Short mmCIF file of C-alpha atoms and ligand atoms in Angstrom, two decimals:
data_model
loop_
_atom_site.label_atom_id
_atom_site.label_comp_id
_atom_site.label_asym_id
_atom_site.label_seq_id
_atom_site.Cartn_x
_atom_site.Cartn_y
_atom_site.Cartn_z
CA UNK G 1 53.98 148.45 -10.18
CA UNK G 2 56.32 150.96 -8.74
CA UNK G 3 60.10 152.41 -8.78
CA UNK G 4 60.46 150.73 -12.22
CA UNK G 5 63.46 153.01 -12.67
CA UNK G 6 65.16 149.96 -10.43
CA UNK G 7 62.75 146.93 -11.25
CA UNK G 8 62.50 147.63 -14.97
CA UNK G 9 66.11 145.64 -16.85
CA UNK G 10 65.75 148.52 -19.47
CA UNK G 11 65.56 151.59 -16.45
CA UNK G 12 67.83 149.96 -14.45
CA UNK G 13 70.32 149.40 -17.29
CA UNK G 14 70.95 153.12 -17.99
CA UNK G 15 70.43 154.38 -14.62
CA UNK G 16 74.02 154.75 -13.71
CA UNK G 17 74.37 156.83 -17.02
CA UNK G 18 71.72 159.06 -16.37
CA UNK G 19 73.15 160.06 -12.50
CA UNK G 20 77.01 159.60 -13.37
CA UNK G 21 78.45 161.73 -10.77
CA UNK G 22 78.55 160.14 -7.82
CA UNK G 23 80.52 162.15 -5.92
CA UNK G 24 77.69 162.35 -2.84
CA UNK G 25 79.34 158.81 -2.25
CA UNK G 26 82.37 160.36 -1.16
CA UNK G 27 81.29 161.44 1.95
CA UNK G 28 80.37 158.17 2.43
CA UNK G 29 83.74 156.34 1.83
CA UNK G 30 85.07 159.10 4.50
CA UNK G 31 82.80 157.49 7.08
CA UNK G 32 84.25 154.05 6.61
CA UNK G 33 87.64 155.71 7.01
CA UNK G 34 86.46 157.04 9.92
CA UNK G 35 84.97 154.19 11.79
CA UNK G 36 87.71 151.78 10.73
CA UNK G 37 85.02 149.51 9.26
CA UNK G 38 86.14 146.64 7.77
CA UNK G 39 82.62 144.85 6.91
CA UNK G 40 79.89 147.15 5.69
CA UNK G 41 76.42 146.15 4.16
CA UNK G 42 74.53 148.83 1.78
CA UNK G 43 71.11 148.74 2.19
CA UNK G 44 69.36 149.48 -1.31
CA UNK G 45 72.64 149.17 -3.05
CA UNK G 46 70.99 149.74 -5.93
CA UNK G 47 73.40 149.11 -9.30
CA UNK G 48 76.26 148.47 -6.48
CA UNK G 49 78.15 151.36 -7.21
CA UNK G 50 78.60 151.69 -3.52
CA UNK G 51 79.63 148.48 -2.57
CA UNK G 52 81.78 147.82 -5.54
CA UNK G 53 84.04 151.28 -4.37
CA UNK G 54 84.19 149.22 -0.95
CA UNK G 55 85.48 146.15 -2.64
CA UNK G 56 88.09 148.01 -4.53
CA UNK G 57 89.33 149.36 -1.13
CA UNK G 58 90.11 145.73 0.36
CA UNK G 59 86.35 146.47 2.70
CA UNK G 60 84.54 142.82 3.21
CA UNK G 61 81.21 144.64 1.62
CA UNK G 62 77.31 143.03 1.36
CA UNK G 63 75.06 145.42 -0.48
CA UNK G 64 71.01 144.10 -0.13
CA UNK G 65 68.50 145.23 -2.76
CA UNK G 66 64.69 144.11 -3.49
CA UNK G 67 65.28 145.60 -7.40
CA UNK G 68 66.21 142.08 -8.90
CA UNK G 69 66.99 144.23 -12.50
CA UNK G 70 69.60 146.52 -10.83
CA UNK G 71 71.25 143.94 -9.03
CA UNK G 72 71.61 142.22 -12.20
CA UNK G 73 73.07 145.47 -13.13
CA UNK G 74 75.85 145.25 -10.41
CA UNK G 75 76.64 141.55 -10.83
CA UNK G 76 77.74 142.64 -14.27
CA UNK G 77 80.50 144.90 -13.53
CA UNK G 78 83.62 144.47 -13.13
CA UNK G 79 85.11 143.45 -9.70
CA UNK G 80 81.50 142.18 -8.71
CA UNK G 81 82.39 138.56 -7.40
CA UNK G 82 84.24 140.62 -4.49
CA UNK G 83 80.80 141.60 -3.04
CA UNK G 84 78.13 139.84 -1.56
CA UNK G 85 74.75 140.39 -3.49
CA UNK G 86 71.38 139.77 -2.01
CA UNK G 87 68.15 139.98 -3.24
CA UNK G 88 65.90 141.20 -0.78
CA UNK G 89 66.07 144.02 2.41
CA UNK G 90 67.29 144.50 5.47
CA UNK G 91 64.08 142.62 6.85
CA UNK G 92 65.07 139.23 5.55
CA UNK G 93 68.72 139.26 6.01
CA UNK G 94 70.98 135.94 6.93
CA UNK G 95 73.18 136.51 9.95
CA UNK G 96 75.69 139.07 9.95
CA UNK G 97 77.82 141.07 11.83
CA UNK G 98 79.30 144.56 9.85
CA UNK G 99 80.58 147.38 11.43
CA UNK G 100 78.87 149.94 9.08
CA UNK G 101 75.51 149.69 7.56
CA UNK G 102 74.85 152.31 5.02
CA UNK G 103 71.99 153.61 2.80
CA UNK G 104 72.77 155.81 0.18
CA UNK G 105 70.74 158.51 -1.90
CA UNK G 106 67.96 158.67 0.02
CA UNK G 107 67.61 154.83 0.01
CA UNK G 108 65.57 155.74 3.78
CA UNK G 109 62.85 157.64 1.66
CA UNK G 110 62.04 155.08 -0.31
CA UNK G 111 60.56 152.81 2.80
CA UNK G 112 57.62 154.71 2.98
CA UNK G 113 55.22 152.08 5.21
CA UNK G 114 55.61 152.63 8.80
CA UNK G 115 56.18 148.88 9.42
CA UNK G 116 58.29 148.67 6.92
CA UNK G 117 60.91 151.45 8.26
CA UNK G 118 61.17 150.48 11.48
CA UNK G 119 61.28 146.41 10.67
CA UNK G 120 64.50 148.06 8.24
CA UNK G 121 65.92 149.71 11.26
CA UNK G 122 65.95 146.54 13.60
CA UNK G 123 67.20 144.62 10.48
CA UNK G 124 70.03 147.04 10.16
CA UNK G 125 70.70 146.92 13.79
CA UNK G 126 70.43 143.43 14.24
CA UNK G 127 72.93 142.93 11.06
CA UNK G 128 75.36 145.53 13.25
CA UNK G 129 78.02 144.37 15.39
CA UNK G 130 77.85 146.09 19.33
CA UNK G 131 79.47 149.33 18.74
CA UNK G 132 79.17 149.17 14.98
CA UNK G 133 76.80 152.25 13.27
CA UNK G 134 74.16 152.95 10.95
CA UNK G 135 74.77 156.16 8.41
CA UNK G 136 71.77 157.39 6.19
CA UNK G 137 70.79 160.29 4.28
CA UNK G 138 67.44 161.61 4.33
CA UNK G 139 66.66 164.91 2.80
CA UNK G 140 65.82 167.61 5.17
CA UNK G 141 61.75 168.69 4.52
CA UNK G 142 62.05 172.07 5.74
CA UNK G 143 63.88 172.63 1.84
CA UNK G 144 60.85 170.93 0.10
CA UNK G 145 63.10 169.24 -2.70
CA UNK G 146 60.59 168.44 -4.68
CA UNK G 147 59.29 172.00 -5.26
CA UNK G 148 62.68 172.26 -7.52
CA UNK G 149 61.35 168.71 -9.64
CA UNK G 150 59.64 169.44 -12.73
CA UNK G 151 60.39 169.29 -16.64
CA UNK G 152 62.04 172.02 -17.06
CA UNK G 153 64.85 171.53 -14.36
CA UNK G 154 64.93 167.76 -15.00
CA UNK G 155 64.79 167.48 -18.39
CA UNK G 156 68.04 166.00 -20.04
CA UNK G 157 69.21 164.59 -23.45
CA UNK G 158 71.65 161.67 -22.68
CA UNK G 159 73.51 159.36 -25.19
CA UNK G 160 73.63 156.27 -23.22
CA UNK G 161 76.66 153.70 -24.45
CA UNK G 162 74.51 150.45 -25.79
CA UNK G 163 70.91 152.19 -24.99
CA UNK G 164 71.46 155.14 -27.11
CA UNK G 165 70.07 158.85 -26.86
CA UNK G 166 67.53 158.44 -23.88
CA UNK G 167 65.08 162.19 -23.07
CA UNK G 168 64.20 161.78 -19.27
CA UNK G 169 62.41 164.09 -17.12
CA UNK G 170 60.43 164.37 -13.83
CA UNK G 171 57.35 165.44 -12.89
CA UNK G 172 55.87 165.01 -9.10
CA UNK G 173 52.13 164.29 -9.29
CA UNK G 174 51.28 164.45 -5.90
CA UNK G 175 52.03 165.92 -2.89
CA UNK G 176 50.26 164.10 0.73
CA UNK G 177 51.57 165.43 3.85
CA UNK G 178 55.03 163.91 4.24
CA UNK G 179 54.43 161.76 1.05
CA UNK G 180 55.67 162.73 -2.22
CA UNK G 181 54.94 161.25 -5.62
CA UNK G 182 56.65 161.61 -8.70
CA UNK G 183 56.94 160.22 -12.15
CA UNK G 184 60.11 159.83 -14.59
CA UNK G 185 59.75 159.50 -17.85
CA UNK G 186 62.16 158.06 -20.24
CA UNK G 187 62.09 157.74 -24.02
CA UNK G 188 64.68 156.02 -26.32
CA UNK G 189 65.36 157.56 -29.45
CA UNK G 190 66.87 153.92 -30.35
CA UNK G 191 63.27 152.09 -31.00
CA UNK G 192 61.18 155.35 -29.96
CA UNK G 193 59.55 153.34 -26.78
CA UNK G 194 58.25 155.51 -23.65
CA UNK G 195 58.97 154.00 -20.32
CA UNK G 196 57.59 155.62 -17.45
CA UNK G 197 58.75 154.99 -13.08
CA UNK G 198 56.31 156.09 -10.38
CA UNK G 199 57.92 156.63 -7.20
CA UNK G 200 56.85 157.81 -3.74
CA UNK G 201 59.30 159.04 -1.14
CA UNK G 202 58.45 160.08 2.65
CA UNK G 203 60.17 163.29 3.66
CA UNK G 204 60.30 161.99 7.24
CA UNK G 205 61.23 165.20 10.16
CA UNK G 206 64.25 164.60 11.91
CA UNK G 207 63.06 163.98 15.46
CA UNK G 208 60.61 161.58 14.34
CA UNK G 209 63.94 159.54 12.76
CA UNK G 210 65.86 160.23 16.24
CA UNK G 211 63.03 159.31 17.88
CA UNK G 212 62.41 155.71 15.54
CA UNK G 213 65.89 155.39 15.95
CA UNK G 214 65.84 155.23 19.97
CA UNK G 215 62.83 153.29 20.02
CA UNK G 216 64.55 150.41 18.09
CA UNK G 217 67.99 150.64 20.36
CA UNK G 218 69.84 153.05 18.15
CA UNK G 219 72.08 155.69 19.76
CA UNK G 220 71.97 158.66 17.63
CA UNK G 221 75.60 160.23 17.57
CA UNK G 222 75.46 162.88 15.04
CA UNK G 223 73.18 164.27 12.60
CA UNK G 224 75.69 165.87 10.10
CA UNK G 225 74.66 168.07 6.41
CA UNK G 226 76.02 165.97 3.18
CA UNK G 227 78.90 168.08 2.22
CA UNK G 228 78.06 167.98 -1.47
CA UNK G 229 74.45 169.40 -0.30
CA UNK G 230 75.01 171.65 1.70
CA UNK G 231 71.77 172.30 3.85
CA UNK G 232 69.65 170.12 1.91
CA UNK G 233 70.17 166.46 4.18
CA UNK G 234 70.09 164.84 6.97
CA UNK G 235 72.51 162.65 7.62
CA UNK G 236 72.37 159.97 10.64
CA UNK G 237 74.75 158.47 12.00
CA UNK G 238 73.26 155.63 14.94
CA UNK G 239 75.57 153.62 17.02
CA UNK G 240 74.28 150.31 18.03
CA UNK G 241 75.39 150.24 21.71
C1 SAM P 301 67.78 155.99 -5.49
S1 SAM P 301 68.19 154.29 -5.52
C2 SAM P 301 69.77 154.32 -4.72
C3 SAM P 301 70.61 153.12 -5.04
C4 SAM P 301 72.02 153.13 -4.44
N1 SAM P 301 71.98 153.23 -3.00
C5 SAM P 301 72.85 154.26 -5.01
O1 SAM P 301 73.48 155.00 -4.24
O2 SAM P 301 72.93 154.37 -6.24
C6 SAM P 301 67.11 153.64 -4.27
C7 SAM P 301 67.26 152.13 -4.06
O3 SAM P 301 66.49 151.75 -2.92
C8 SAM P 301 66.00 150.47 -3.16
N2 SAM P 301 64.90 150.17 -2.24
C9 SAM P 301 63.58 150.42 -2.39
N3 SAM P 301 62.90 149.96 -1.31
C10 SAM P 301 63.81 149.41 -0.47
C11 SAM P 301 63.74 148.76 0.79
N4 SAM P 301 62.59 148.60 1.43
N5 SAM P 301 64.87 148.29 1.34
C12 SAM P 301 66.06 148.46 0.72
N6 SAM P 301 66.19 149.07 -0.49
C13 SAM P 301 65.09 149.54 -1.06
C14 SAM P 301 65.59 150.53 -4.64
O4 SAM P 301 65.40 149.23 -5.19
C15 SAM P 301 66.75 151.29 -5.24
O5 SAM P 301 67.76 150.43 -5.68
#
């Protein structure tokens, strides 16, 4: 098992507490603006932090995640009957046709598999209505992130309302080409239990994205920095024509 920072109900349940500032969504909320989008769907919505922003805003928003445990997370909150939850990805989604399809922090790093990206790219473009656009994040590999993950950066004491005082930290464990694996660790000072999450993410170069992108009918209109990290992303923004 995998990413059980998402799958596991204990992980997911503090994992909004443990990254509260979600101002890198900003940016994000801008784009809507931008496009006039009425209807968006968030791919890997995660704990629906997202998508629950949208709702609050009047947007008709859809947010798609295969992490049963942090959906369950954002059917909980408040304001969650205004969004469409699914359980799944964009590979196995009913009809639909949004103007904005989005994937927040990174959510494109997690598809790692080859299939499996570009099967989420025509799922997200078939989901699109003509004209409407795709907008990812991605971080940029030339700043090798993950040289910066280890303990000592990472580390954090956090006193989690209902879950207590929770020590986390990261540690990446390998490093395979454009592959990189990394393992939180989480332990609750409430019942002294260990929990542990072992990602992988794919640091994937940008003209192998524009290029994916093309290949599965995408026009790529802008590849813009994340204003909140500077330099450090990637951010696509694909039109479908
Ligand atoms: C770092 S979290 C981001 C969650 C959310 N977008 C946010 O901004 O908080 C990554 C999310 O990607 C989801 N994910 C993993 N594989 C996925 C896939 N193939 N398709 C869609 N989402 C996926 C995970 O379940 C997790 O919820």
């Amino acid at each position: 098992m995998a990413d059980e920072g998402f799958t596991h109900p204990r992980l997911a349940a503090i994992y909004d507490a443990l990254d509260p500032d979600r101002s890198d969504l900003d940016a994000y909320l801008r784009i809507v603006e931008e496009f006039g989008a009425r209807e968006v769907l968030d791919v890997g919505c995660g704990t629906g932090v997202f998508a629950l922003l949208l709702a609050e805003r009047g947007i008709v928003a859809v947010g798609v995640d295969p992490a049963l445990a942090s959906l369950d997370v954002a059917r909980g909150k408040p304001g969650s009957e205004r969004v469409r939850w699914i359980h799944g990805d964009a590979r196995e989604l009913p009809p639909l046709r949004v103007d904005l399809v989005t994937m927040t922090a990174n959510v494109a790093q997690q598809i790692v598999g080859a299939d499996a990206w570009r099967e989420t790219l025509r799922g997200t473009y078939a989901a699109l209505r003509p004209g409407g656009r795709l907008v990812f994040e991605t971080r940029d590999p030339a700043r090798r992130a993950w040289e910066e993950w280890n303990r000592e950066t990472s580390y954090a004491l956090t006193d989690v309302p209902g879950a207590g005082v929770v020590e986390s930290w990261v540690e990446v464990t390998c490093v395979a080409g454009q592959l990189v694996t990394f393992r939180w660790t989480y332990v609750f000072a409430s019942d002294g239990r260990t929990l542990t999450s072992d990602s992988t993410l794919r640091f994937r170069e940008r003209a192998e994205i524009e290029a994916e992108l093309g290949a599965r009918g995408f026009v790529v209109e802008d590849v813009r920095d994340a204003p909140d990290r500077p330099g450090k992303e990637l951010v696509f923004v694909a039109r479908r024509p």
